[in-house]
mmCIF file of C-alpha atoms in Angstrom:
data_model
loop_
_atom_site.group_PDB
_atom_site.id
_atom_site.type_symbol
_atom_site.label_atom_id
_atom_site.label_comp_id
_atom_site.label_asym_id
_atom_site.label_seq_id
_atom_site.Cartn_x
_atom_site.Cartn_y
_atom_site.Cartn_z
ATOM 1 C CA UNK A 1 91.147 96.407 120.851
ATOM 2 C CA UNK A 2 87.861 96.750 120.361
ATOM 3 C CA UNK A 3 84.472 94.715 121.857
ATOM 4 C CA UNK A 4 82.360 93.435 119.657
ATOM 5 C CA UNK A 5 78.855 91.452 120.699
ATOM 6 C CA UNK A 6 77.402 88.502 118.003
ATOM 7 C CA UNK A 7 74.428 87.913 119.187
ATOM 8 C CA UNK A 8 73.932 84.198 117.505
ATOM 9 C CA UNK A 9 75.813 81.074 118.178
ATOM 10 C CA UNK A 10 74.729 79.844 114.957
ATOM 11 C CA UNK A 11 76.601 79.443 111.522
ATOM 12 C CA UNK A 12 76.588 83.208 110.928
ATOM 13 C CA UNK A 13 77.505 84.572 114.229
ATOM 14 C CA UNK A 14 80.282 81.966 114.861
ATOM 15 C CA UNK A 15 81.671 82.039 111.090
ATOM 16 C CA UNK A 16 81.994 86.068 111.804
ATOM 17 C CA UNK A 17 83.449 85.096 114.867
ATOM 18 C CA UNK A 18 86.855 83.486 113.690
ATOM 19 C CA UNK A 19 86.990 86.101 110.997
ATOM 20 C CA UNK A 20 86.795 89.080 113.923
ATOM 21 C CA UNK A 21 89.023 87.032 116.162
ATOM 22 C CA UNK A 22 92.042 86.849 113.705
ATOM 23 C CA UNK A 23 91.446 90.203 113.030
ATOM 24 C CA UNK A 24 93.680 91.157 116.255
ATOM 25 C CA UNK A 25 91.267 94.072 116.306
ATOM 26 C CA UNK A 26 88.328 93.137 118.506
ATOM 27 C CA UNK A 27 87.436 91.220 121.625
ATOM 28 C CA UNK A 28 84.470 88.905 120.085
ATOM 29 C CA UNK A 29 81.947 87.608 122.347
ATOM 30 C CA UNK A 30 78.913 86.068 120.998
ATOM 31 C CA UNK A 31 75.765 85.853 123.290
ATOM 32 C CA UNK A 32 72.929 83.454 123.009
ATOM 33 C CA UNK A 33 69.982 81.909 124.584
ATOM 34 C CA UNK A 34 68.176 79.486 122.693
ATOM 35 C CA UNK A 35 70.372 76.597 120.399
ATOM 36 C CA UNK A 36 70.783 77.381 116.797
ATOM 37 C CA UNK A 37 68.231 75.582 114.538
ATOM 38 C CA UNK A 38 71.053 74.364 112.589
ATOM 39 C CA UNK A 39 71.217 71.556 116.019
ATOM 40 C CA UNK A 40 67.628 70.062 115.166
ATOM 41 C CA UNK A 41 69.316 68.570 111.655
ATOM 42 C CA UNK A 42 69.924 65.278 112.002
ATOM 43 C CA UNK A 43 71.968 64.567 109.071
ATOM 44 C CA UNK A 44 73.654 67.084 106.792
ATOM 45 C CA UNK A 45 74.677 65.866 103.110
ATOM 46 C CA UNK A 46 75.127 69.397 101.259
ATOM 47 C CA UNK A 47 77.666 71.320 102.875
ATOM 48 C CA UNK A 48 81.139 71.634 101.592
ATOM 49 C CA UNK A 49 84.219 69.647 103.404
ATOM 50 C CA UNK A 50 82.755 66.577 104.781
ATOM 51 C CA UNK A 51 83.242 63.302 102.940
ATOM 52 C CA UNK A 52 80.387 61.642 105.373
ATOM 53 C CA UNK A 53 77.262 63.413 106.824
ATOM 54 C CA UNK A 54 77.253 64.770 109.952
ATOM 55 C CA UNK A 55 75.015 66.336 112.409
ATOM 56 C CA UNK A 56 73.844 69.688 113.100
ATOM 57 C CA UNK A 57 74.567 69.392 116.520
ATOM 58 C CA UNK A 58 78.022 67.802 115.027
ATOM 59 C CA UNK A 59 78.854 70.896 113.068
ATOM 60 C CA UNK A 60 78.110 73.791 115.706
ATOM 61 C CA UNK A 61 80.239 71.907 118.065
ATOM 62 C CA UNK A 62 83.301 71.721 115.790
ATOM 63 C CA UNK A 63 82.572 75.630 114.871
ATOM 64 C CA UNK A 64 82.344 76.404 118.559
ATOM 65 C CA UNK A 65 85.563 74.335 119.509
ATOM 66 C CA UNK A 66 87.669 76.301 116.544
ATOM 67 C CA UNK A 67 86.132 79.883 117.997
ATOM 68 C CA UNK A 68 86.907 79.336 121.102
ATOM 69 C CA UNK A 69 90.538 78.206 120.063
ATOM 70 C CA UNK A 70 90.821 81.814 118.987
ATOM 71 C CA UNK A 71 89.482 83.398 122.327
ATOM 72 C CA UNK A 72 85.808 83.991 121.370
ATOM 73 C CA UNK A 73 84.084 83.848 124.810
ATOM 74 C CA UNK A 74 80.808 82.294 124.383
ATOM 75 C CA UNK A 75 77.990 83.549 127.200
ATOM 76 C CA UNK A 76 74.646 82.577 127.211
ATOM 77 C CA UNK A 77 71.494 85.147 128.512
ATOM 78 C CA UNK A 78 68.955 86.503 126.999
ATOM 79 C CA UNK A 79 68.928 89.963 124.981
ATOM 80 C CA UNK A 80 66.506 92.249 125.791
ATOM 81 C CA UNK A 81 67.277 95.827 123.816
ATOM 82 C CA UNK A 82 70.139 97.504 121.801
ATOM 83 C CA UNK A 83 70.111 101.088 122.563
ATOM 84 C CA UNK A 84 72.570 103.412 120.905
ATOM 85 C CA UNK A 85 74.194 106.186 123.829
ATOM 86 C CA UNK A 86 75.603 109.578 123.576
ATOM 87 C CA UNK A 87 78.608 107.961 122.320
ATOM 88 C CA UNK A 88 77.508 106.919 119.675
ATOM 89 C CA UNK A 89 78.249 103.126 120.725
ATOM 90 C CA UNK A 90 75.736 100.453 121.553
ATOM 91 C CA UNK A 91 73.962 99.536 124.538
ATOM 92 C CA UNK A 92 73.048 96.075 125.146
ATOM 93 C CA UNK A 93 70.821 95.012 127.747
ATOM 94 C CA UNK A 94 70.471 91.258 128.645
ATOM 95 C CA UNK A 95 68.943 89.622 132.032
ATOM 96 C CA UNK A 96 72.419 90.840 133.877
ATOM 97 C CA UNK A 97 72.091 94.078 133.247
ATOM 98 C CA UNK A 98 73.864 96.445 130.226
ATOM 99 C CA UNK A 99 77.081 96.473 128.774
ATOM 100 C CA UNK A 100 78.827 98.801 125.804
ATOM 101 C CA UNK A 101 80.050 97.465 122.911
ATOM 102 C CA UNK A 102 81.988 99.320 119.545
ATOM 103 C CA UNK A 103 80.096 97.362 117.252
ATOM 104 C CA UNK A 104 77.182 94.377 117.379
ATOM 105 C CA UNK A 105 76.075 91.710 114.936
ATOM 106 C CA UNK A 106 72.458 90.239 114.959
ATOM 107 C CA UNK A 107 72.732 86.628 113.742
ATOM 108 C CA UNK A 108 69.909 84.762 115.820
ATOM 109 C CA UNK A 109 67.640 83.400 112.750
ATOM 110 C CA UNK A 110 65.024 84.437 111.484
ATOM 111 C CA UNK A 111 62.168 83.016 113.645
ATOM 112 C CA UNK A 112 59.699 84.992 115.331
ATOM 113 C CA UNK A 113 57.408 84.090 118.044
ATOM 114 C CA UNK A 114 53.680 84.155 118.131
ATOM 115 C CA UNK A 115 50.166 83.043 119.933
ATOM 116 C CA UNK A 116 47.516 81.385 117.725
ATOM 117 C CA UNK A 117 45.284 83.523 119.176
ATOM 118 C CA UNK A 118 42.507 84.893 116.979
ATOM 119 C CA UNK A 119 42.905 88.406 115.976
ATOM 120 C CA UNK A 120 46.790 88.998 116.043
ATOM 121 C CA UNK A 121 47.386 88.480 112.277
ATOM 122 C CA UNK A 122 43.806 90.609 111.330
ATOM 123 C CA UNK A 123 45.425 93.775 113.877
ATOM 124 C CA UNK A 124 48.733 93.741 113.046
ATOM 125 C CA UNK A 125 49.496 97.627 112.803
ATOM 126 C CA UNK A 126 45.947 98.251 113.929
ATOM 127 C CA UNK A 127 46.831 97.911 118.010
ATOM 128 C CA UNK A 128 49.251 94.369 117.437
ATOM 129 C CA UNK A 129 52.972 95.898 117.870
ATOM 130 C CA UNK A 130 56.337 93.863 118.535
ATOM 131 C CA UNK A 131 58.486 96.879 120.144
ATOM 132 C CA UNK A 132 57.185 98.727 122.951
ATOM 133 C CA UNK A 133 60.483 101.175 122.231
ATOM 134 C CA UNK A 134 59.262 101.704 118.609
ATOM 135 C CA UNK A 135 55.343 102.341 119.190
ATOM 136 C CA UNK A 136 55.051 103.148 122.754
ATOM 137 C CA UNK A 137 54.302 106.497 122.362
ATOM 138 C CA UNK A 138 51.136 105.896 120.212
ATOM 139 C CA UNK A 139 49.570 104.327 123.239
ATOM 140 C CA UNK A 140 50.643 107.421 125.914
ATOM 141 C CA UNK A 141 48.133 107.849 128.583
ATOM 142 C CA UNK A 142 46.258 104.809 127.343
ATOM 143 C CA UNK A 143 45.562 101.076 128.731
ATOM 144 C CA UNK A 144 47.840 98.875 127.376
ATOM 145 C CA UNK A 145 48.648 95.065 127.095
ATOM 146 C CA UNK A 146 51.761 92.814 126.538
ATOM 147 C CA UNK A 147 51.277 88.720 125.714
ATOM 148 C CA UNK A 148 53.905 86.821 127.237
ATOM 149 C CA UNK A 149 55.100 85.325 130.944
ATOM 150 C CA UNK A 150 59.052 85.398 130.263
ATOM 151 C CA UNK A 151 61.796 88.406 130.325
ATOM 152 C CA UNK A 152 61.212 89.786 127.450
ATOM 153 C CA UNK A 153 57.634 90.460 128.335
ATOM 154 C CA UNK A 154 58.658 92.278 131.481
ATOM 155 C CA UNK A 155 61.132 94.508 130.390
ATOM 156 C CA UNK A 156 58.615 95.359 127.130
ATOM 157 C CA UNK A 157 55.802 96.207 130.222
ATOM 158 C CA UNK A 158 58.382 98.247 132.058
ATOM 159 C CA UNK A 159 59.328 100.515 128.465
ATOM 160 C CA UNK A 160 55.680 101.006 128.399
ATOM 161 C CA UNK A 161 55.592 102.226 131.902
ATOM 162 C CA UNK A 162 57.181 105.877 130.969
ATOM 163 C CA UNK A 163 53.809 106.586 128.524
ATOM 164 C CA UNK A 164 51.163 104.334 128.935
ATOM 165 C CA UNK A 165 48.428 104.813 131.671
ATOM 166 C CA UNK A 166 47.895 101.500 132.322
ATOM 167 C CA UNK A 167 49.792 98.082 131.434
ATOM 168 C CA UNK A 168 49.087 94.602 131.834
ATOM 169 C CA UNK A 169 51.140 91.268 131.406
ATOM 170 C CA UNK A 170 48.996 88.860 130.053
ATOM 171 C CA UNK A 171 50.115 85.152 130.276
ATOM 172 C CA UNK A 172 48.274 83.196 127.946
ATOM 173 C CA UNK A 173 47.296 80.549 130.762
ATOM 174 C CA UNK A 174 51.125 80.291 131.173
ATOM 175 C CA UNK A 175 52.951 80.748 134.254
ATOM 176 C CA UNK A 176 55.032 84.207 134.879
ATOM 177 C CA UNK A 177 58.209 83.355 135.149
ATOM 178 C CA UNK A 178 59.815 87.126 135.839
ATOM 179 C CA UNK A 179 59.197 89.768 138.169
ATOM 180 C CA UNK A 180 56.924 92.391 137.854
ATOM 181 C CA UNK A 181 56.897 95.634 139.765
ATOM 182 C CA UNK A 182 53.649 96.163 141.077
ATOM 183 C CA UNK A 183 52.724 98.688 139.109
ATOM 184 C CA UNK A 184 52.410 96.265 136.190
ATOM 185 C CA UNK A 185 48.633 94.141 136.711
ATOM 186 C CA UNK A 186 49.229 90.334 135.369
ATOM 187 C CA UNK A 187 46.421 88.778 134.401
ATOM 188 C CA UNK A 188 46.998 84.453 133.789
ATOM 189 C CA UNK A 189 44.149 83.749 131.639
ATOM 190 C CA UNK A 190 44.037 81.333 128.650
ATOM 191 C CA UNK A 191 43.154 84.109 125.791
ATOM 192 C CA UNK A 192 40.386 83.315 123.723
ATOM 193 C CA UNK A 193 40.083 86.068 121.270
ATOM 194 C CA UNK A 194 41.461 89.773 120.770
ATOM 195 C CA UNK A 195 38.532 92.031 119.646
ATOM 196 C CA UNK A 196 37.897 95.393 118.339
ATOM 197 C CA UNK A 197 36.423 97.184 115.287
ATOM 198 C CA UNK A 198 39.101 98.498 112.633
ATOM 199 C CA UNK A 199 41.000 98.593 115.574
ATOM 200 C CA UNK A 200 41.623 96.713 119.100
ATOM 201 C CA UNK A 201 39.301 97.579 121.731
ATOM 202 C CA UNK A 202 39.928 94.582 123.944
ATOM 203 C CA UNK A 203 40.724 91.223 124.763
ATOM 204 C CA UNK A 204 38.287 88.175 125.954
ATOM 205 C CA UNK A 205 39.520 85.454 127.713
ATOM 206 C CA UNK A 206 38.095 81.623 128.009
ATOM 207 C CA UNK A 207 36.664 82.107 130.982
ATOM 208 C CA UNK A 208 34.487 85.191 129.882
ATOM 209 C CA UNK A 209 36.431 87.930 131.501
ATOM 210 C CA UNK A 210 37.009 90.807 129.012
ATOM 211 C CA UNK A 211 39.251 93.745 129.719
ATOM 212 C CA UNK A 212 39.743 96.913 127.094
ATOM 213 C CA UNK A 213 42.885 97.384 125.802
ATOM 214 C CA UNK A 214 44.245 100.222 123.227
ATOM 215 C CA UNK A 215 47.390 98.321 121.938
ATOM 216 C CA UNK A 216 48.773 94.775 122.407
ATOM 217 C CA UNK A 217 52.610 94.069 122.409
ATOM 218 C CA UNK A 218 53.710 90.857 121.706
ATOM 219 C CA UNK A 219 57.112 89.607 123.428
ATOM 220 C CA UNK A 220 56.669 85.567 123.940
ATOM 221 C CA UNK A 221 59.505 83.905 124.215
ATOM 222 C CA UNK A 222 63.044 86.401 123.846
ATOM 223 C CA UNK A 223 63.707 89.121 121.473
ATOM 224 C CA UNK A 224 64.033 87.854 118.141
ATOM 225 C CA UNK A 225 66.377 89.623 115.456
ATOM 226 C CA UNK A 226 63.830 91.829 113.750
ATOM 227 C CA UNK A 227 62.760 92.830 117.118
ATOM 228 C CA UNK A 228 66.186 93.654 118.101
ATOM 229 C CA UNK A 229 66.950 95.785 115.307
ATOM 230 C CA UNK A 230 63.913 97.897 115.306
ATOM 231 C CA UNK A 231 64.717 98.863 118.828
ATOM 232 C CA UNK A 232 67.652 100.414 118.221
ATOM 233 C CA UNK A 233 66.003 101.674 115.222
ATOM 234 C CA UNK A 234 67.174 100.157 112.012
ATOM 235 C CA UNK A 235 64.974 99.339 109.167
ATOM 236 C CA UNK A 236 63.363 95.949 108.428
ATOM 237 C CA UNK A 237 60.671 94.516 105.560
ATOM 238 C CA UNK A 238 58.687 91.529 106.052
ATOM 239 C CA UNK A 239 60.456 90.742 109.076
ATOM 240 C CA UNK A 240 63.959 90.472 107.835
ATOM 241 C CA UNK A 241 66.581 93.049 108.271
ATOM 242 C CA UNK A 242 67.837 95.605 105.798
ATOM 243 C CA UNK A 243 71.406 95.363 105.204
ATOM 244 C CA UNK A 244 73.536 96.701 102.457
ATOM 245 C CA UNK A 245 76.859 94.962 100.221
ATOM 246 C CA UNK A 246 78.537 95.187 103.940
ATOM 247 C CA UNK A 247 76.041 93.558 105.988
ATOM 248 C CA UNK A 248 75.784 96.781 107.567
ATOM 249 C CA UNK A 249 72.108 97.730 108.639
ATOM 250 C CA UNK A 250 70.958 101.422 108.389
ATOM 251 C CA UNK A 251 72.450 101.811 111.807
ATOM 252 C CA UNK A 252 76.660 102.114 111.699
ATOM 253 C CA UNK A 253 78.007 99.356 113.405
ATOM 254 C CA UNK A 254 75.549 97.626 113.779
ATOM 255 C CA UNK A 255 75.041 94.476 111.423
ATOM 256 C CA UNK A 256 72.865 91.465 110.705
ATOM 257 C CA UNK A 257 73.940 88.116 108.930
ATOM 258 C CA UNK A 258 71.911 84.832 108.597
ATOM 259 C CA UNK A 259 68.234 83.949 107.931
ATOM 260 C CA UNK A 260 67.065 87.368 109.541
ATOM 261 C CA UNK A 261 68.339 88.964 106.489
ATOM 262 C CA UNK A 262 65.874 86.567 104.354
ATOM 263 C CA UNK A 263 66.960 84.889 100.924
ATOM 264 C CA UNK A 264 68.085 81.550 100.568
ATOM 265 C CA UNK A 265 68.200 79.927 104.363
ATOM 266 C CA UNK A 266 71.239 77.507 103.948
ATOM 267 C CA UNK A 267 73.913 76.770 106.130
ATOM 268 C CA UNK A 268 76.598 77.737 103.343
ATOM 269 C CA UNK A 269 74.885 81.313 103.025
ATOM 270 C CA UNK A 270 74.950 81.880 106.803
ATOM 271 C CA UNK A 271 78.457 80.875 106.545
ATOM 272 C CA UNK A 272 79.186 83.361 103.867
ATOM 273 C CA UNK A 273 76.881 86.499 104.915
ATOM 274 C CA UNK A 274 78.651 85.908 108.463
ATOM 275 C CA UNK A 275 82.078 86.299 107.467
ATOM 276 C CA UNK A 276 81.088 89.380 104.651
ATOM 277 C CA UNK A 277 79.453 90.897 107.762
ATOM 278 C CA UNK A 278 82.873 90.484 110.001
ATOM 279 C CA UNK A 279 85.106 91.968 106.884
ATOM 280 C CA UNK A 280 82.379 94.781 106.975
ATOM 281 C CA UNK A 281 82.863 95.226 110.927
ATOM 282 C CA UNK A 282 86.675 95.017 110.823
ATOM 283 C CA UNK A 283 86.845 97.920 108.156
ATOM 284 C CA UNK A 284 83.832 99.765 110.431
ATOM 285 C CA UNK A 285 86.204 99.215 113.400
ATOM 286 C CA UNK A 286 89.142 100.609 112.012
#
């Protein structure tokens, strides 16, 4: 038996689920933190099988009761990195800690967190980055910044540690709700603009303070799936991840179902790109 992590409680990580769980071949757990979209529908007419509507909420309950009829375990924490070790296997760190799993599926939408603050959009790959594993090293010996107040922003301040001269947590006015080693400054600050000239130079904040920055990372909120998958370094495009016929992403084992992978964001495609992605992972496995 093999362990598998779906990272997703939502109509593509749970329909790979049952598909995994009959397989007799894997040990499925699916991790999540934040409640599938799909639960903010309040009436779904469209979707094959049901004579009457139903809710969202209504159908991930009924998925959730048949997985776990079929020994998925269900956990919820927050993901923080996939890593890929000498073994070739991956290396998921949540809020607990890390654990090793044969194979992983991203299926945790396709939404992405952001600040209307003014300047992200204009320096987005011009100082704006969203994976302090993927772009860290452009910033060595440099000051640094990451927007956020949650988990994700700490561990994303802590990768930057290694290169970076200098790294600050900025909160957005919010309140930090993780700890920080105290090498890490925090500054609490409503933002009021980020600044530069071709490039970022700094950040100004609504009270007038200014500090000078090289790079900003931005982790509010958890680890989406884009951000995910570029950490443990497979290839996305407009914020959706590249997979191929398989649902396989350019890293083996490791695959991606759902709206991350774009195209038409329906419940019945999640459905279907979930269990093409467990077929794909039960043939990987084997």
């Amino acid at each position: 038996m093999k362990d598998v992590l779906i990272i997703g409680a939502g109509p593509a990580g749970i329909s790979a689920s049952l598909y995994l769980a009959r397989s007799g071949k894997a040990n499925v757990t699916i991790a999540y933190y934040e409640t599938s979209a799909l639960s903010k529908a309040t009436k779904i007419e469209n979707y094959f099988g049901f004579a009457e509507a139903l809710s969202g909420e209504e159908l991930l309950e009924n998925g959730r009761k048949g997985a776990e009829r079929l020994g998925v375990t269900f956990i919820k924490t927050e993901i923080l990195e996939i890593s890929i070790n000498a073994d070739l296997r991956f290396e998921v760190t949540d809020t607990n800690g890390s654990k090793i799993y044969d194979a992983v599926l991203i299926a945790a939408g396709a939404s992405r967190k952001n600040a209307a603050i003014p300047g992200i959009k204009e320096y987005e790959g011009k100082g704006i980055s969203y994976c302090a594993v993927c772009d860290a090293f452009f910033h060595r010996n440099k000051a640094v910044a990451v927007i956020g107040n949650g988990e994700y922003a700490a561990h994303e301040a802590n990768v930057l540690l290694n290169t970076a001269s200098d790294v600050t947590i900025l909160t957005d006015g919010k309140q930090l709700e993780a700890d920080i080693p105290d090498r890490i400054k925090v500054n609490t600050n409503k933002i009021n603009a980020i600044v530069g000239n071709g490039k970022i130079s700094g950040v100004v904040f609504d009270n007038g303070e200014t500090i000078d920055t090289d790079g900003i990372f931005i982790a509010i909120g958890t680890a989406g799936s884009s951000d995910l998958a570029r950490k443990a370094g497979a290839a996305t495009e407009n914020g959706n991840i590249i997979v191929d016929e398989n649902g396989m992403t350019t890293i083996p084992g490791l695959y991606a179902a759902g709206d991350c992978t774009g195209g038409v964001l329906q419940i019945a495609t999640a459905v279907g790109e979930g269990a093409k992605a467990a077929l794909g992972m039960i043939g990987f496995l084997k």
